[in-house]
CSV table of C-alpha atoms and ligand atoms in Angstrom, one decimal:
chain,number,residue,atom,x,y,z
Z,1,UNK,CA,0.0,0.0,0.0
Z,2,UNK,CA,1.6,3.4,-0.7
Z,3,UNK,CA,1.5,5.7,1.8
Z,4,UNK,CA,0.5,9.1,1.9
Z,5,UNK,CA,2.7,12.0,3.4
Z,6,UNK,CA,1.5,14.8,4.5
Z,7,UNK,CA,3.0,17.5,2.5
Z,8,UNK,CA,0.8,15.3,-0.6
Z,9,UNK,CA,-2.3,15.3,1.4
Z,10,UNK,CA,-1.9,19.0,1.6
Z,11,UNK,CA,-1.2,19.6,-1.8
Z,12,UNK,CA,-4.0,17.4,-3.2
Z,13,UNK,CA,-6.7,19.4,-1.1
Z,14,UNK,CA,-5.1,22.9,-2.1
Z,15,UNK,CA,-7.7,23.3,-4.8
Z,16,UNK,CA,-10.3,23.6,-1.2
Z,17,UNK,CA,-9.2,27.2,-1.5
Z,18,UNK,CA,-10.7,28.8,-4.7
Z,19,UNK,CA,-7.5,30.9,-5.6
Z,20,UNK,CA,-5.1,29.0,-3.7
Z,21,UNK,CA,-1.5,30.2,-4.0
Z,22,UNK,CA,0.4,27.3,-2.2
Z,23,UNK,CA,1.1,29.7,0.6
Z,24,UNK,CA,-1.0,27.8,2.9
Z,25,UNK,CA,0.4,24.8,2.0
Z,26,UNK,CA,3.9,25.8,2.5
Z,27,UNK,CA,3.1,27.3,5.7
Z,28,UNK,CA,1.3,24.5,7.2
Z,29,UNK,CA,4.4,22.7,5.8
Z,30,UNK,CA,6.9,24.8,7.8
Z,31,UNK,CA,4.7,24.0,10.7
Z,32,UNK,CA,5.5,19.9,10.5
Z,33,UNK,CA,9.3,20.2,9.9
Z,34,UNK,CA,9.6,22.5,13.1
Z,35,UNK,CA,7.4,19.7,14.7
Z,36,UNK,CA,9.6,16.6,13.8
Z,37,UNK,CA,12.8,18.8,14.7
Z,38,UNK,CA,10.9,19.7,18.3
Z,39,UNK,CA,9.6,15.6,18.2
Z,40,UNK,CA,13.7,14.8,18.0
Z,41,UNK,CA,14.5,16.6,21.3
Z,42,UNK,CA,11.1,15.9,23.0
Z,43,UNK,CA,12.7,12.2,22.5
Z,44,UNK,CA,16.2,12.6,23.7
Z,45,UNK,CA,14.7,14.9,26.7
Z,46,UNK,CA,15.5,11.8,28.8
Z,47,UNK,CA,18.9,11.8,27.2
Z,48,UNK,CA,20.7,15.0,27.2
Z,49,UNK,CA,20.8,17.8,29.7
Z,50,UNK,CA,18.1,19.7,28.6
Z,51,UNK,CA,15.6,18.9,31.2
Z,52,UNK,CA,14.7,21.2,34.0
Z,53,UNK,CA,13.6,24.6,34.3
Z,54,UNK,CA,15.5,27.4,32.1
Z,55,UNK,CA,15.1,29.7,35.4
Z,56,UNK,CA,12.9,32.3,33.5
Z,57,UNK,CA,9.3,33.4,33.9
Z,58,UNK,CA,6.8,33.6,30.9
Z,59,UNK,CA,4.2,36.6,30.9
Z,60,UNK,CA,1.8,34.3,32.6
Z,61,UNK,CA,4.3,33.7,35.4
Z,62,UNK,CA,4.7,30.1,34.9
Z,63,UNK,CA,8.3,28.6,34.9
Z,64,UNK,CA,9.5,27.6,31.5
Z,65,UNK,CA,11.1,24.8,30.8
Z,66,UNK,CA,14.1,24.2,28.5
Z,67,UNK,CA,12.1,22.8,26.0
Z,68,UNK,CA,9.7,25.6,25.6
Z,69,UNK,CA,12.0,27.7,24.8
Z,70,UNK,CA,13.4,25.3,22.2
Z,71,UNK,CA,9.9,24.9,21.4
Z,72,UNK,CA,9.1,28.5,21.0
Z,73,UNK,CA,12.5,29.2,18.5
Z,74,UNK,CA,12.5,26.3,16.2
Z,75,UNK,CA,8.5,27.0,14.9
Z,76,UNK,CA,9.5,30.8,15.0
Z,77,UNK,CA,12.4,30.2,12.9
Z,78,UNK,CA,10.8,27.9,10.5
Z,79,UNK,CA,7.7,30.5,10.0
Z,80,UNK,CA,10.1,33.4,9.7
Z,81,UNK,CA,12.4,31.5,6.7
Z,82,UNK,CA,9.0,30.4,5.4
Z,83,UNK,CA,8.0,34.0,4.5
Z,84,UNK,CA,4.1,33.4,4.5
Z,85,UNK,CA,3.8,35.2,7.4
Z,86,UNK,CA,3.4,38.8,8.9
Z,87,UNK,CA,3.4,37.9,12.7
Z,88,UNK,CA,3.6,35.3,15.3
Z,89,UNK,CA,2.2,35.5,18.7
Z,90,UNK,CA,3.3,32.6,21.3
Z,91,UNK,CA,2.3,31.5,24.6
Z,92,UNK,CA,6.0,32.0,25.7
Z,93,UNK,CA,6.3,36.0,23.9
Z,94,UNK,CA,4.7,38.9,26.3
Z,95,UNK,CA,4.1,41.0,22.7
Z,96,UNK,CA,3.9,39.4,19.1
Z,97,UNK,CA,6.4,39.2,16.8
Z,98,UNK,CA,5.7,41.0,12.9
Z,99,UNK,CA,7.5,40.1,10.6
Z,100,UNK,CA,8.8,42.7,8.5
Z,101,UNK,CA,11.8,41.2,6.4
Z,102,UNK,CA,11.5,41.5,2.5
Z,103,UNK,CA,9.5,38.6,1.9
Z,104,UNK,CA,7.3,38.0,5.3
Z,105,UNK,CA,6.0,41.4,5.3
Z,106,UNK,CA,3.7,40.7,2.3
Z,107,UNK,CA,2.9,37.4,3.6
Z,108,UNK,CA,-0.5,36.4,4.2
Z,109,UNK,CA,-1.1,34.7,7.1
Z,110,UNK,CA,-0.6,35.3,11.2
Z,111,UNK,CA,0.3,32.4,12.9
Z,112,UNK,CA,-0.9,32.1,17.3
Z,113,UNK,CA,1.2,29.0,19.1
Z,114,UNK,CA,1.1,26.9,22.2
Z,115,UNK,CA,4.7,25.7,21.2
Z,116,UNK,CA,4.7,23.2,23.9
Z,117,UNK,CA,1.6,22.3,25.6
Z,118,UNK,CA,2.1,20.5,28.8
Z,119,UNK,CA,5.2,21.3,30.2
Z,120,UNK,CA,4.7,20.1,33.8
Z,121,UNK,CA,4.8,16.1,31.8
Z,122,UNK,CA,8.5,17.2,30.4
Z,123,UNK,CA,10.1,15.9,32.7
Z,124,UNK,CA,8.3,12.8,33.5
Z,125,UNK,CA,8.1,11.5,29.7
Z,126,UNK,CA,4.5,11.8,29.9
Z,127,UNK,CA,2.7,13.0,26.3
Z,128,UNK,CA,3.1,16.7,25.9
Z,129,UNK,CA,1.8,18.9,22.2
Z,130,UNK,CA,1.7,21.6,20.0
Z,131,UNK,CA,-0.8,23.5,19.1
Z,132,UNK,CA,-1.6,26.5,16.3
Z,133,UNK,CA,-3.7,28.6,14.6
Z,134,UNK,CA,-4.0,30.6,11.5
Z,135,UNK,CA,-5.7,33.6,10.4
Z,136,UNK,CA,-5.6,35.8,6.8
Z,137,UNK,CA,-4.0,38.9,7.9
Z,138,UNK,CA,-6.7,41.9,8.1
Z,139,UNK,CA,-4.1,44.8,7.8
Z,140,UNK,CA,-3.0,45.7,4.4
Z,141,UNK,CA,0.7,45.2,4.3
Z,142,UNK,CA,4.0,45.6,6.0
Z,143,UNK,CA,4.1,43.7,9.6
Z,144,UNK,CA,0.9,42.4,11.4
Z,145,UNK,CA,-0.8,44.1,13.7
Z,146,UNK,CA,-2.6,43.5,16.7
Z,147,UNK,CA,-6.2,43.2,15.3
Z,148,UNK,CA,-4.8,40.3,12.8
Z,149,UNK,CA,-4.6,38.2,15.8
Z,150,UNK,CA,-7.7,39.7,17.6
Z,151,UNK,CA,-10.0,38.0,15.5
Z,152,UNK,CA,-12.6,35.7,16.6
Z,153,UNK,CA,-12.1,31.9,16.3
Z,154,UNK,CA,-14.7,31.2,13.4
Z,155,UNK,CA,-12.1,33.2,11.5
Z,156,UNK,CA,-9.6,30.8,11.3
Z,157,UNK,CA,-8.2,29.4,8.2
Z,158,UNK,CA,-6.5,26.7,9.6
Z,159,UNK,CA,-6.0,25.2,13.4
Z,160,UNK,CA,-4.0,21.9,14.3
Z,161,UNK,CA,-1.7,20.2,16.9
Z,162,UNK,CA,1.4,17.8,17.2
Z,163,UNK,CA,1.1,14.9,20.1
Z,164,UNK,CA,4.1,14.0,21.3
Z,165,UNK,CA,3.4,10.4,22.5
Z,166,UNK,CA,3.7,6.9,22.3
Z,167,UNK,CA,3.9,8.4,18.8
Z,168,UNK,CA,4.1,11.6,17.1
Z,169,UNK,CA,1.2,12.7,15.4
Z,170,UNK,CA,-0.2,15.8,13.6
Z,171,UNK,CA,-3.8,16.4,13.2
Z,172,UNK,CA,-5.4,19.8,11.5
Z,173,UNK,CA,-8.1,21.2,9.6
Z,174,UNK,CA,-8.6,23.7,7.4
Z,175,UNK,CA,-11.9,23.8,7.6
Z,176,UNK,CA,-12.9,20.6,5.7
Z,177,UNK,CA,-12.9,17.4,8.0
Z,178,UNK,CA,-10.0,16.8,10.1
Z,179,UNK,CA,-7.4,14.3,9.2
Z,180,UNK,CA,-4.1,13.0,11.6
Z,181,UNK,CA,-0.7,11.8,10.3
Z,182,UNK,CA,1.6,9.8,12.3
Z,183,UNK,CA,5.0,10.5,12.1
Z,184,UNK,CA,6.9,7.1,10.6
Z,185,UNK,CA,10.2,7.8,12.4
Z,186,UNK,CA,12.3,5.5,9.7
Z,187,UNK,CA,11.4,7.5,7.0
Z,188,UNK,CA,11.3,10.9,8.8
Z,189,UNK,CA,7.3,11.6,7.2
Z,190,UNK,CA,4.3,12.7,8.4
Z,191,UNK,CA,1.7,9.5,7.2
Z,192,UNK,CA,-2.0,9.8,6.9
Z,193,UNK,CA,-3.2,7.4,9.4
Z,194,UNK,CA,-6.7,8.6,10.7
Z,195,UNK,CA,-8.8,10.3,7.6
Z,196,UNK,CA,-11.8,12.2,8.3
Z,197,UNK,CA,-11.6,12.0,12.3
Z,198,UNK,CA,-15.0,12.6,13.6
Z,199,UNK,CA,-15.9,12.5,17.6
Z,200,UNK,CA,-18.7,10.3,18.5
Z,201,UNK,CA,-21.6,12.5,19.7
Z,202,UNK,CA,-21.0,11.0,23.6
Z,203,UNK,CA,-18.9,9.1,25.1
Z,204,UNK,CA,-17.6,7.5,28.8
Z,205,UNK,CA,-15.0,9.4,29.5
Z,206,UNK,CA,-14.5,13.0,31.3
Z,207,UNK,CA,-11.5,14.9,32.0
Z,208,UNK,CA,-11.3,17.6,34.9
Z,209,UNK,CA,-8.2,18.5,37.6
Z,210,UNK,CA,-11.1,17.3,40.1
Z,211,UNK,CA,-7.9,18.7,43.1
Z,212,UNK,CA,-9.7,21.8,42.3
Z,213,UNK,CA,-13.2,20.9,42.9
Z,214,UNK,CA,-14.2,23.2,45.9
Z,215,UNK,CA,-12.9,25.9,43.5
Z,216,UNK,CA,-15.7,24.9,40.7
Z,217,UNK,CA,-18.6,26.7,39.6
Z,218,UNK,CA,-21.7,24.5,41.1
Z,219,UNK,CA,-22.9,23.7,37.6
Z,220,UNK,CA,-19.3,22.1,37.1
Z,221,UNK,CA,-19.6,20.3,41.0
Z,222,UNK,CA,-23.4,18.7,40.0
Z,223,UNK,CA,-21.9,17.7,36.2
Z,224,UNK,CA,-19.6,15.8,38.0
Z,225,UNK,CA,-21.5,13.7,40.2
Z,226,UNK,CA,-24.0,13.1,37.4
Z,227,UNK,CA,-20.7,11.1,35.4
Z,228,UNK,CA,-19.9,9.3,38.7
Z,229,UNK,CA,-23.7,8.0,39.2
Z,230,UNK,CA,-24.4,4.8,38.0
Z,231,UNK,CA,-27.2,4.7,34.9
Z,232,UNK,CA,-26.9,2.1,32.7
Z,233,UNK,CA,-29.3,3.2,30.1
Z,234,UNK,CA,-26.2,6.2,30.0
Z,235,UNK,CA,-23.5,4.0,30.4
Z,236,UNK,CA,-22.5,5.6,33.6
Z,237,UNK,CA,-20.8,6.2,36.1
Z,238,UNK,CA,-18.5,7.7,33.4
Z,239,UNK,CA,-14.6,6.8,33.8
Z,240,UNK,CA,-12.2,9.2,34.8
Z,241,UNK,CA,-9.2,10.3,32.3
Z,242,UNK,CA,-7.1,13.5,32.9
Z,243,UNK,CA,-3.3,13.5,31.9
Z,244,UNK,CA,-2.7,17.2,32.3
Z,245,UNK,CA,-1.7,17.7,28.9
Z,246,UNK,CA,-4.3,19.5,27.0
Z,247,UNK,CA,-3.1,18.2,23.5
Z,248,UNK,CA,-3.4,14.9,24.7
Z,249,UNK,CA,-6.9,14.5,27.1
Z,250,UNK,CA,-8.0,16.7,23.8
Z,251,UNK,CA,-7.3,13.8,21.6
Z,252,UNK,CA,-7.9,10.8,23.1
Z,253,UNK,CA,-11.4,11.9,23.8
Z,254,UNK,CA,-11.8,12.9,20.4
Z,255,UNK,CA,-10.8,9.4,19.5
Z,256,UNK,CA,-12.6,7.7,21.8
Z,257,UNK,CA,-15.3,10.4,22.8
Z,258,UNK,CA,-15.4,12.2,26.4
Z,259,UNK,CA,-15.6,15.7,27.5
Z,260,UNK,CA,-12.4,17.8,28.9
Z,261,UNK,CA,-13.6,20.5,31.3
Z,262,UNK,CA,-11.0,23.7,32.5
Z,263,UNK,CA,-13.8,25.9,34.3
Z,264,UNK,CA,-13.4,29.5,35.3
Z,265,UNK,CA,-12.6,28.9,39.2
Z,266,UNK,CA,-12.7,30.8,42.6
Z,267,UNK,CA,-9.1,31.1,41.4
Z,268,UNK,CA,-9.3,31.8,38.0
Z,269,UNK,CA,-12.1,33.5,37.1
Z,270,UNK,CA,-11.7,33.6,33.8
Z,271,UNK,CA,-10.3,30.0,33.9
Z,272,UNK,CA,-6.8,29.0,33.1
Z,273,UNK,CA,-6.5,27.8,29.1
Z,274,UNK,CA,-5.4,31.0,26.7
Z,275,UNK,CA,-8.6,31.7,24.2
Z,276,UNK,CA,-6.4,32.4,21.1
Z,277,UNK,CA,-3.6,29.2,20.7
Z,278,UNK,CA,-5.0,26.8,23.1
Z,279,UNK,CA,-9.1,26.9,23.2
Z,280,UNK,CA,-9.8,28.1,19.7
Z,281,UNK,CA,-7.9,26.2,17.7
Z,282,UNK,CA,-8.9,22.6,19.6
Z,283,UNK,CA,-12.4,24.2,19.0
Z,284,UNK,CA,-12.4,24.4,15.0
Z,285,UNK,CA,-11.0,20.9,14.7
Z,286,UNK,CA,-13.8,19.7,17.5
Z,287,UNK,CA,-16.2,21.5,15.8
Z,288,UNK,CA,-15.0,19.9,12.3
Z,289,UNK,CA,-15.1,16.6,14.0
Z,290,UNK,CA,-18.3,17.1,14.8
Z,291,UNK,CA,-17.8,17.7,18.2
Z,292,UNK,CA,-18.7,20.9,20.3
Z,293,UNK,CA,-16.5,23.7,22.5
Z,294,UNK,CA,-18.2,26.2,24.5
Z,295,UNK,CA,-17.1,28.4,27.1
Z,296,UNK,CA,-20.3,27.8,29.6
Z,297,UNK,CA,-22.3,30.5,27.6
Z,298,UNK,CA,-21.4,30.4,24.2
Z,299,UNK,CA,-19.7,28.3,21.3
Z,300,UNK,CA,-16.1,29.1,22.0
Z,301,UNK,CA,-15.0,30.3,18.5
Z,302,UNK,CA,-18.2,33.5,18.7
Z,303,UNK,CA,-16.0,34.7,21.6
Z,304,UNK,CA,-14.6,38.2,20.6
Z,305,UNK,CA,-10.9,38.6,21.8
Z,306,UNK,CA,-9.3,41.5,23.6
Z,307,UNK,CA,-6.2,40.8,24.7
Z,308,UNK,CA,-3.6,38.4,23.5
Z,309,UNK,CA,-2.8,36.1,26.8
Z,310,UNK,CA,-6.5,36.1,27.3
Z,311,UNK,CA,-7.7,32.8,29.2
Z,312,UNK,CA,-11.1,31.5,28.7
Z,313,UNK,CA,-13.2,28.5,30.5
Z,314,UNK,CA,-13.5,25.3,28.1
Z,315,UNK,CA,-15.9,22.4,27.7
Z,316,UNK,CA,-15.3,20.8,24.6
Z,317,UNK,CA,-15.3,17.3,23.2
Z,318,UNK,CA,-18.5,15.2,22.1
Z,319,UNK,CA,-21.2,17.1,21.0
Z,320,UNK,CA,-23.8,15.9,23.3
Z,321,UNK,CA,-21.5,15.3,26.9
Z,322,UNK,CA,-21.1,20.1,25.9
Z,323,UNK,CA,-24.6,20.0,25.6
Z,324,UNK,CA,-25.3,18.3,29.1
Z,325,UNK,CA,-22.7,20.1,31.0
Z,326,UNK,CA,-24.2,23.4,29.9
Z,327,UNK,CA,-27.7,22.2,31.0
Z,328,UNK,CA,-25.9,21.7,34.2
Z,329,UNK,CA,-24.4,25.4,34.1
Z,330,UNK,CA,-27.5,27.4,32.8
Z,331,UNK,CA,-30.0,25.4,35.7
Z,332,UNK,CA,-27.9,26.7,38.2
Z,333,UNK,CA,-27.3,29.9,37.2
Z,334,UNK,CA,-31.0,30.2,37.1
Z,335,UNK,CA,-31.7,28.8,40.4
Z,336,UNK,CA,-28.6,31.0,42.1
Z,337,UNK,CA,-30.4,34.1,40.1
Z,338,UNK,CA,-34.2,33.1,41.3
Z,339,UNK,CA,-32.3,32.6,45.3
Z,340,UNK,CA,-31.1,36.5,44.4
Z,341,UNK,CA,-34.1,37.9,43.2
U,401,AHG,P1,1.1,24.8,29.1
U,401,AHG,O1,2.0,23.7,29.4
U,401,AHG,O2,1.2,25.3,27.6
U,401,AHG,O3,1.3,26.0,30.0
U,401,AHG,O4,-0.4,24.3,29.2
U,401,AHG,C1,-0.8,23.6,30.4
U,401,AHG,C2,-2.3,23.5,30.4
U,401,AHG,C3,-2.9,22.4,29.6
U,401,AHG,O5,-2.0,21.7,28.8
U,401,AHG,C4,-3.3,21.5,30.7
U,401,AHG,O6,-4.5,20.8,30.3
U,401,AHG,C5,-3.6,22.4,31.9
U,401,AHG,O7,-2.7,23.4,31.7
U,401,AHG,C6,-3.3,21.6,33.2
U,401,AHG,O8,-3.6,22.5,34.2
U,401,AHG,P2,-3.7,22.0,35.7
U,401,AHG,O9,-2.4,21.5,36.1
U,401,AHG,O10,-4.2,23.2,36.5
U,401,AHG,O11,-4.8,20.9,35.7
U,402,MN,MN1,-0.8,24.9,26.8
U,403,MN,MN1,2.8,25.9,26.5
C-alpha cells in the first residue's frame, strides 16, 4: 500500500481554496518540519541535559522549561524562513512578533502558538503537544498588527496540533474534516493514518483536575456527580481520564469520545486555558469533528478577543457530553439568580 505524506495530502486538497496560491500549503508545511525537529529533542529529553527549568518566567508567570523555549524558537524560525507570514504570537512571547523582512511582510497569514503544551509532563516523559492557529492577515501590508490576531475563532483558516506520544502525530483542519498523520520515524514523514476524524456524539470518559473541585462553579460540581452516578441506560458512572496535557486528554477523547472540562474557578475567574492558541484552535478541529467547545455560555470560536494572553473556560469534546454540562451550568445559574431575586 503506498503511503501518503502529508505535504501530498496538503497539496492534493489545495484546490479547497478557490485561488489557492500554495502559501498555505507551505506554511502548514513549515509548521511539520519544526514539529519533527521539536519531536527529536522531545525524545532525547531523557537523554541530554536539557531537562529542567530554564530559570525564567513567561508573561503568565509560569516557569518555563528548556524545552519551551526550544519549542518557541524552532517553529519561529521555520515561520520566519518560510515567509508566508506577517506575525507570530506565542504563549512564551509577552508581545507578538511582525514580521517585516522582505518577503514576510507581504505574507499572508498570522500564525498564534502553544509551542509546547504540557510542560509540567517534560520531565516525566508523559505526552506533551503543540498547538496552532491561523488567520488571513486583516491589515494591508507591512508587519501584522494586533487586530490580525484579535479576530474571533470562526475566523480561522487553519488550526492543528502535534502529540508527542507513544507516537508523534499531527492532526489539523482547514476547515474541511479533520485528518491526523503519524510520524513514521524511519522514513522521517508525516503519514495519513486517521482520515476524516469525527468524535462520536458521547462518550464514557470526562477529564477535569477534580484537586480543584471546591474551586468549581456549582454547575461544574453537580456535572460531576451526574458522570460518577451509576445509569446504565447512560452508560454511567463515566470513567475518569485527565493526563494534564491539554493536546493529549484533547485527543484521546476525540478518539474515543469524552468531555475535557478547565472551568473558570474561585481562582481563575476567567479560567486557566489562553482563548487564542490553546481553546480556539482545539475548537475548530472539534467543531470539524463534529464535536462541540463552548465556554459555559457560548460556542467558544463566537468569543470576541481583547487581549492576546486572554484565558477563557473550556468544555469541549462530544457534542452531546457540551450539551449536558451546559444544562448543568444554565439550571444553576438560574436557580442562584431566582435565590437573588
Ligand atoms: P502549558 O504547558 O502550555 O502552559 O499548558 C498547560 C495547560 C494544559 O495543557 C493542561 O490541560 C492544563 O494546563 C493543566 O492545568 P492543571 O495543572 O491546572 O490541571
Ligand atoms: Mn498549553
Ligand atoms: Mn505551553
Amino acid at each position: 500500500m503506498k503511503v501518503k505524506t502529508l505535504v501530498e495530502f496538503i497539496i492534493e486538497r489545495q484546490s479547497d481554496f478557490p485561488y489557492a496560491t500554495g502559501e498555505l500549503t507551505r506554511l502548514l508545511s513549515d509548521i511539520s518540519i519544526a514539529a519533527k525537529v521539536v519531536n527529536r529533542e522531545v525524545n532525547k529529553a531523557g537523554l541530554v541535559d536539557i531537562l529542567g527549568a530554564e530559570g525564567s518566567e513567561n508573561i503568565q508567570g509560569e516557569e518555563q522549561q528548556k524545552l519551551d523555549v526550544f519549542a518557541n524558537t524552532q517553529f519561529i524560525e521555520a515561520l520566519n524562513a518560510g515567509g508566508e507570514v506577517c506575525g507570530i504570537a506565542s504563549e512564551e512571547l509577552d508581545d507578538f512578533i511582525g514580521l517585516d523582512g522582505k518577503v514576510s511582510r507581504n505574507g499572508k497569514y498570522v500564525v498564534l502558538i502553544d509551542p509546547l503544551d504540557g510542560s509540567s509532563n517534560i520531565d516525566v516523559n508523559v505526552s506533551i503537544g503543540t498547538i496552532f492557529s491561523i488567520y488571513r492577515r486583516i491589515s494591508f501590508t507591512g508587519s501584522a498588527t494586533l487586530e490580525d490576531f484579535l479576530q474571533k475563532g470562526h475566523e480561522q483558516v487553519a488550526s492543528g496540533y502535534v502529540i508527542y506520544g507513544s507516537s508523534t502525530m499531527l492532526v489539523y483542519t482547514t476547515g474541511h474534516g479533520v485528518n491526523g498523520f503519524t510520524l513514521d520515524p524511519s522514513i522521517g514523514e508525516f503519514c495519513l493514518s486517521h482520515a476524516n476524524i469525527t468524535i462520536p456524539e458521547s462518550g464514557n470518559i470526562y477529564s477535569i483536575n477534580e484537586g480543584n473541585y471546591v474551586h468549581f462553579p456549582d454547575g461544574v460540581k453537580k456535572y460531576i456527580k451526574y458522570c460518577q452516578e451509576a445509569d446504565s441506560p447512560t452508560n454511567r458512572p463515566y470513567t475518569s481520564r485527565y493526563i494534564g496535557s491539554l493536546v493529549a486528554d484533547f485527543h484521546r477523547n476525540m478518539l474515543k469520545g469524552g468531555i475535557y472540562i478547565y472551568p473558570e474557578t474561585a481562582k481563575s475567574p476567567k479560567g486557566k486555558l489562553r482563548l487564542l492558541y490553546e481553546c480556539n484552535p482545539l475548537a475548530f478541529i472539534a467543531e470539524q469533528a463534529g464535536g462541540k467547545a463552548s465556554n459555559g455560555f457560548k460556542r467558544i470560536m463566537e468569543v470576541d478577543p481583547k487581549e492576546l494572553h486572554q484565558r477563557c473556560p473550556l468544555y469541549i469534546g462530544s457534542r452531546l457530553m457540551v450539551e449536558d454540562v451546559e444544562k448543568f451550568l444554565e439550571a444553576s445559574r438560574e436557580s442562584a439568580g431566582l435565590a437573588q431575586s
